[in-house]
GROMACS .gro file of C-alpha atoms in nm:
model
  300
    1MET     CA    1  10.108   8.872  13.306
    2PHE     CA    2  10.342   9.147  13.429
    3ARG     CA    3  10.646   8.960  13.295
    4THR     CA    4  10.482   8.920  12.955
    5ALA     CA    5  10.388   9.289  12.944
    6MET     CA    6  10.742   9.396  13.035
    7LEU     CA    7  10.901   9.169  12.774
    8PHE     CA    8  10.650   9.294  12.515
    9PHE     CA    9  10.740   9.655  12.596
   10LEU     CA   10  11.115   9.586  12.591
   11SER     CA   11  11.090   9.429  12.246
   12LEU     CA   12  10.891   9.725  12.113
   13LEU     CA   13  11.147   9.959  12.270
   14ALA     CA   14  11.422   9.774  12.084
   15PHE     CA   15  11.232   9.809  11.756
   16ALA     CA   16  11.196  10.183  11.808
   17GLY     CA   17  11.566  10.213  11.884
   18ASN     CA   18  11.648  10.016  11.573
   19SER     CA   19  11.449  10.255  11.354
   20VAL     CA   20  11.619  10.559  11.506
   21ILE     CA   21  11.971  10.412  11.472
   22ASN     CA   22  11.912  10.297  11.115
   23ARG     CA   23  11.774  10.627  10.995
   24TYR     CA   24  12.038  10.837  11.172
   25ALA     CA   25  12.325  10.627  11.037
   26LEU     CA   26  12.200  10.642  10.679
   27LEU     CA   27  12.078  11.002  10.668
   28THR     CA   28  12.406  11.132  10.810
   29GLN     CA   29  12.587  10.917  10.550
   30HIS     CA   30  12.811  10.756  10.810
   31ILE     CA   31  12.758  10.425  10.630
   32ASP     CA   32  12.591  10.303  10.311
   33PRO     CA   33  12.277  10.084  10.329
   34ASN     CA   34  12.440   9.763  10.203
   35THR     CA   35  12.733   9.782  10.445
   36PHE     CA   36  12.499   9.872  10.730
   37VAL     CA   37  12.289   9.560  10.668
   38ALA     CA   38  12.597   9.338  10.640
   39VAL     CA   39  12.755   9.470  10.962
   40ARG     CA   40  12.420   9.458  11.141
   41ILE     CA   41  12.350   9.093  11.062
   42VAL     CA   42  12.709   8.968  11.101
   43SER     CA   43  12.763   9.149  11.433
   44GLY     CA   44  12.426   9.026  11.553
   45ALA     CA   45  12.516   8.669  11.460
   46VAL     CA   46  12.855   8.684  11.635
   47ALA     CA   47  12.716   8.843  11.951
   48MET     CA   48  12.423   8.603  11.971
   49LEU     CA   49  12.654   8.306  11.923
   50VAL     CA   50  12.865   8.420  12.217
   51ILE     CA   51  12.556   8.470  12.433
   52TRP     CA   52  12.404   8.139  12.322
   53TYR     CA   53  12.727   7.951  12.390
   54THR     CA   54  12.756   8.107  12.735
   55VAL     CA   55  12.395   8.044  12.835
   56LYS     CA   56  12.320   7.713  12.666
   57VAL     CA   57  12.654   7.534  12.644
   58VAL     CA   58  12.872   7.651  12.933
   59ALA     CA   59  12.584   7.662  13.182
   60THR     CA   60  12.466   7.316  13.078
   61SER     CA   61  12.820   7.181  13.091
   62ARG     CA   62  12.882   7.308  13.442
   63GLN     CA   63  12.554   7.173  13.564
   64ALA     CA   64  12.622   6.830  13.418
   65LYS     CA   65  12.994   6.844  13.509
   66ARG     CA   66  13.086   6.707  13.170
   67GLN     CA   67  13.172   7.004  12.951
   68GLN     CA   68  13.312   6.833  12.642
   69PRO     CA   69  13.012   6.605  12.575
   70ALA     CA   70  12.779   6.902  12.617
   71VAL     CA   71  12.980   7.114  12.374
   72THR     CA   72  13.003   6.829  12.124
   73GLU     CA   73  12.631   6.764  12.147
   74ALA     CA   74  12.547   7.134  12.108
   75ILE     CA   75  12.769   7.175  11.803
   76SER     CA   76  12.640   6.856  11.641
   77ASN     CA   77  12.282   6.984  11.672
   78VAL     CA   78  12.349   7.323  11.511
   79ALA     CA   79  12.188   7.215  11.184
   80ARG     CA   80  11.858   7.170  11.366
   81ARG     CA   81  11.862   7.517  11.521
   82GLY     CA   82  11.682   7.808  11.362
   83THR     CA   83  11.517   7.773  11.021
   84TRP     CA   84  11.598   7.884  10.670
   85TRP     CA   85  11.253   8.044  10.648
   86GLY     CA   86  11.323   8.250  10.959
   87ALA     CA   87  11.666   8.344  10.823
   88PHE     CA   88  11.528   8.442  10.482
   89THR     CA   89  11.248   8.662  10.619
   90LEU     CA   90  11.493   8.823  10.864
   91ALA     CA   91  11.744   8.897  10.588
   92LEU     CA   92  11.474   9.022  10.350
   93TYR     CA   93  11.338   9.257  10.615
   94ALA     CA   94  11.682   9.396  10.704
   95VAL     CA   95  11.789   9.455  10.344
   96ALA     CA   96  11.460   9.602  10.220
   97PHE     CA   97  11.426   9.822  10.530
   98SER     CA   98  11.771   9.977  10.499
   99LEU     CA   99  11.743  10.033  10.124
  100ALA     CA  100  11.403  10.201  10.147
  101TYR     CA  101  11.398  10.386  10.480
  102ASN     CA  102  11.629  10.674  10.388
  103GLN     CA  103  11.455  10.727  10.052
  104LEU     CA  104  11.114  10.799  10.205
  105GLU     CA  105  10.990  11.074  10.431
  106THR     CA  106  10.996  10.967  10.795
  107GLY     CA  107  10.620  10.963  10.838
  108PHE     CA  108  10.542  10.798  10.508
  109GLY     CA  109  10.805  10.529  10.558
  110ALA     CA  110  10.684  10.452  10.911
  111LEU     CA  111  10.322  10.435  10.797
  112ILE     CA  112  10.396  10.195  10.511
  113LEU     CA  113  10.624   9.975  10.721
  114PHE     CA  114  10.408   9.927  11.029
  115ALA     CA  115  10.079   9.913  10.840
  116SER     CA  116  10.232   9.638  10.624
  117VAL     CA  117  10.345   9.451  10.935
  118GLN     CA  118  10.002   9.468  11.093
  119LEU     CA  119   9.809   9.378  10.779
  120SER     CA  120  10.037   9.087  10.688
  121MET     CA  121  10.017   8.939  11.038
  122LEU     CA  122   9.641   8.978  11.056
  123ALA     CA  123   9.592   8.839  10.704
  124VAL     CA  124   9.805   8.530  10.764
  125GLY     CA  125   9.646   8.486  11.106
  126TRP     CA  126   9.302   8.501  10.945
  127VAL     CA  127   9.400   8.232  10.693
  128GLN     CA  128   9.531   8.017  10.979
  129GLY     CA  129   9.201   8.047  11.162
  130ASN     CA  130   9.283   8.334  11.400
  131LYS     CA  131   8.987   8.549  11.306
  132LEU     CA  132   8.949   8.898  11.445
  133THR     CA  133   8.675   8.967  11.694
  134ALA     CA  134   8.470   9.285  11.664
  135LYS     CA  135   8.668   9.443  11.950
  136GLU     CA  136   9.001   9.345  11.794
  137ALA     CA  137   8.896   9.495  11.460
  138LEU     CA  138   8.790   9.816  11.635
  139GLY     CA  139   9.109   9.836  11.839
  140SER     CA  140   9.331   9.770  11.538
  141SER     CA  141   9.150  10.037  11.336
  142LEU     CA  142   9.184  10.294  11.616
  143ALA     CA  143   9.555  10.222  11.656
  144LEU     CA  144   9.613  10.251  11.281
  145LEU     CA  145   9.420  10.578  11.280
  146GLY     CA  146   9.643  10.697  11.565
  147LEU     CA  147   9.956  10.611  11.365
  148ILE     CA  148   9.823  10.800  11.061
  149TYR     CA  149   9.746  11.101  11.279
  150LEU     CA  150  10.092  11.086  11.438
  151VAL     CA  151  10.282  11.091  11.110
  152TYR     CA  152  10.035  11.301  10.908
  153PRO     CA  153  10.237  11.629  10.918
  154THR     CA  154  10.533  11.456  10.755
  155LEU     CA  155  10.334  11.273  10.490
  156GLY     CA  156  10.408  11.372  10.135
  157VAL     CA  157  10.408  11.233   9.786
  158PRO     CA  158  10.663  10.950   9.780
  159SER     CA  159  10.957  11.027   9.554
  160SER     CA  160  11.026  10.664   9.472
  161LEU     CA  161  10.773  10.394   9.391
  162TRP     CA  162  11.052  10.137   9.423
  163ALA     CA  163  11.121  10.254   9.779
  164CYS     CA  164  10.752  10.213   9.864
  165VAL     CA  165  10.755   9.857   9.728
  166ALA     CA  166  11.073   9.783   9.924
  167MET     CA  167  10.915   9.915  10.245
  168VAL     CA  168  10.602   9.705  10.194
  169THR     CA  169  10.832   9.407  10.137
  170ALA     CA  170  11.019   9.485  10.459
  171GLY     CA  171  10.697   9.513  10.659
  172THR     CA  172  10.556   9.192  10.516
  173ALA     CA  173  10.882   9.005  10.577
  174TRP     CA  174  10.891   9.122  10.938
  175GLY     CA  175  10.529   9.019  10.985
  176LEU     CA  176  10.607   8.671  10.853
  177TYR     CA  177  10.920   8.648  11.069
  178SER     CA  178  10.712   8.740  11.374
  179LEU     CA  179  10.443   8.484  11.298
  180HIS     CA  180  10.713   8.221  11.251
  181GLY     CA  181  10.844   8.303  11.597
  182ARG     CA  182  10.513   8.215  11.765
  183GLY     CA  183  10.613   7.850  11.730
  184SER     CA  184  10.958   7.894  11.882
  185ALA     CA  185  11.036   7.657  12.169
  186SER     CA  186  11.381   7.808  12.231
  187PRO     CA  187  11.380   8.185  12.153
  188LEU     CA  188  11.750   8.246  12.223
  189THR     CA  189  11.864   7.950  12.015
  190ASP     CA  190  11.627   8.019  11.726
  191THR     CA  191  11.716   8.389  11.713
  192THR     CA  192  12.088   8.311  11.726
  193PHE     CA  193  12.084   8.064  11.442
  194ASN     CA  194  11.836   8.262  11.235
  195PHE     CA  195  12.104   8.535  11.241
  196VAL     CA  196  12.375   8.281  11.158
  197ARG     CA  197  12.172   8.139  10.869
  198ALA     CA  198  12.083   8.490  10.749
  199THR     CA  199  12.448   8.590  10.718
  200PRO     CA  200  12.519   8.418  10.381
  201VAL     CA  201  12.178   8.532  10.252
  202VAL     CA  202  12.260   8.894  10.337
  203VAL     CA  203  12.611   8.866  10.192
  204LEU     CA  204  12.468   8.739   9.863
  205LEU     CA  205  12.207   9.015   9.852
  206VAL     CA  206  12.469   9.280   9.934
  207ILE     CA  207  12.700   9.150   9.660
  208TRP     CA  208  12.407   9.157   9.417
  209GLN     CA  209  12.333   9.519   9.514
  210TYR     CA  210  12.703   9.609   9.531
  211GLY     CA  211  12.792   9.977   9.509
  212ASP     CA  212  13.040  10.222   9.656
  213ILE     CA  213  13.128  10.131  10.014
  214VAL     CA  214  13.090  10.416  10.262
  215ILE     CA  215  13.176  10.357  10.627
  216SER     CA  216  13.311  10.567  10.912
  217PRO     CA  217  13.398  10.467  11.270
  218GLN     CA  218  13.071  10.618  11.388
  219GLY     CA  219  12.878  10.433  11.118
  220LEU     CA  220  13.043  10.107  11.220
  221VAL     CA  221  12.951  10.161  11.586
  222LEU     CA  222  12.591  10.241  11.495
  223ALA     CA  223  12.559   9.929  11.277
  224VAL     CA  224  12.709   9.708  11.550
  225CYS     CA  225  12.475   9.858  11.811
  226SER     CA  226  12.183   9.789  11.580
  227GLY     CA  227  12.298   9.432  11.522
  228VAL     CA  228  12.387   9.337  11.878
  229VAL     CA  229  12.145   9.530  12.099
  230THR     CA  230  11.831   9.643  11.919
  231SER     CA  231  11.828   9.353  11.672
  232GLY     CA  232  11.992   9.048  11.831
  233LEU     CA  233  11.879   9.090  12.191
  234GLY     CA  234  11.559   9.268  12.091
  235TYR     CA  235  11.454   8.990  11.854
  236ALA     CA  236  11.537   8.722  12.111
  237ILE     CA  237  11.304   8.894  12.358
  238TRP     CA  238  11.042   8.923  12.082
  239TYR     CA  239  11.061   8.550  12.010
  240LEU     CA  240  11.040   8.483  12.385
  241VAL     CA  241  10.716   8.676  12.428
  242LEU     CA  242  10.545   8.593  12.096
  243PRO     CA  243  10.407   8.249  12.196
  244GLN     CA  244  10.228   8.421  12.485
  245LEU     CA  245  10.055   8.678  12.262
  246LYS     CA  246   9.756   8.659  12.035
  247VAL     CA  247   9.829   8.739  11.670
  248SER     CA  248   9.617   9.055  11.695
  249THR     CA  249   9.807   9.173  12.004
  250ALA     CA  250  10.147   9.114  11.843
  251ALA     CA  251  10.032   9.290  11.525
  252ILE     CA  252   9.884   9.597  11.691
  253GLY     CA  253  10.190   9.631  11.912
  254GLN     CA  254  10.393   9.713  11.603
  255LEU     CA  255  10.190  10.030  11.553
  256SER     CA  256  10.317  10.166  11.884
  257VAL     CA  257  10.681  10.167  11.772
  258PRO     CA  258  10.671  10.515  11.606
  259LEU     CA  259  10.489  10.644  11.915
  260ILE     CA  260  10.762  10.506  12.143
  261ALA     CA  261  11.023  10.673  11.923
  262ALA     CA  262  10.833  11.004  11.944
  263VAL     CA  263  10.807  10.979  12.324
  264GLY     CA  264  11.179  10.905  12.331
  265GLY     CA  265  11.234  11.233  12.150
  266VAL     CA  266  11.042  11.414  12.424
  267VAL     CA  267  11.237  11.243  12.703
  268PHE     CA  268  11.589  11.245  12.560
  269ALA     CA  269  11.587  11.526  12.302
  270ARG     CA  270  11.359  11.761  12.499
  271GLU     CA  271  11.113  11.782  12.214
  272ILE     CA  272  10.781  11.953  12.283
  273ILE     CA  273  10.475  11.749  12.382
  274THR     CA  274  10.220  11.846  12.120
  275GLN     CA  275   9.845  11.799  12.107
  276GLN     CA  276   9.900  11.577  11.806
  277LEU     CA  277  10.128  11.344  12.006
  278VAL     CA  278   9.879  11.324  12.293
  279VAL     CA  279   9.583  11.245  12.065
  280ALA     CA  280   9.784  10.988  11.869
  281ALA     CA  281   9.898  10.826  12.194
  282LEU     CA  282   9.541  10.802  12.320
  283LEU     CA  283   9.425  10.641  11.995
  284ILE     CA  284   9.713  10.392  11.974
  285VAL     CA  285   9.717  10.297  12.342
  286GLY     CA  286   9.338  10.290  12.353
  287GLY     CA  287   9.328  10.062  12.051
  288MET     CA  288   9.584   9.831  12.211
  289LEU     CA  289   9.382   9.811  12.534
  290ILE     CA  290   9.069   9.722  12.340
  291VAL     CA  291   9.254   9.440  12.161
  292ILE     CA  292   9.408   9.305  12.482
  293ARG     CA  293   9.067   9.274  12.647
  294LYS     CA  294   8.889   8.938  12.638
  295PRO     CA  295   8.753   8.887  12.283
  296THR     CA  296   8.389   8.847  12.191
  297LYS     CA  297   8.242   8.652  11.900
  298PRO     CA  298   8.462   8.634  11.585
  299LEU     CA  299   8.363   8.830  11.276
  300LYS     CA  300   8.203   8.619  11.004
   0.00000   0.00000   0.00000
């Protein structure tokens, strides 16, 4: 239980870091959205391949004392690793997120994204037979209310309807990617080859949306950090913990990401702890605790 909770928290921490890195890189114009996505996915794929090879191939080879057969077998089975559906939803999320995030106010973008993630996961889970209990519905509602309260001061009229649609698309794609990961038997392998498979998809989408390329050394570093650490490793941890979570728990956890980012601002940027942050934290964490508790009868 403790291990699951720690992995769950680490994955959410990675998601919060990803949001901060993405927004900072794009708002400071260190890199354009298309190039950021391309570098993020490609660097993530390369890094995860190195990690996968080290963990799965070299370790297995040494244990069996027959390195070449193990390498040959691993390479020959690449086609069966990851899925095109996982790769497509990953690529769609990354592209839509980067294109929309810097065109929306911080609060509005976060609200659309994480509400879309939660609703898409709960809706698909409902269709698959994972119906919400009364306590889960209450907890999810409280957490969503907490998110709205957290971002309310920065809410405004969206300047771009297209950006709103793109953010809903990103949230839905991430929700579907997460649900797909609940069936993963090998999180590291599936994450690695989802990134590998997503690379040509992202390249095609970037070419289709081709514009002026803007990139600085700092922008490159930020994109690589996003791809390797907060995306590659973070998503591998997410796929590792997902099979151990209920759909409702995984969905409501997404609503805590903006809260984690806000708490990070207090810890690392010495931002002030406001009454609004405390109330939002109580609502979100309280909602999560309600959902985690043993469910009662499902809603009809």
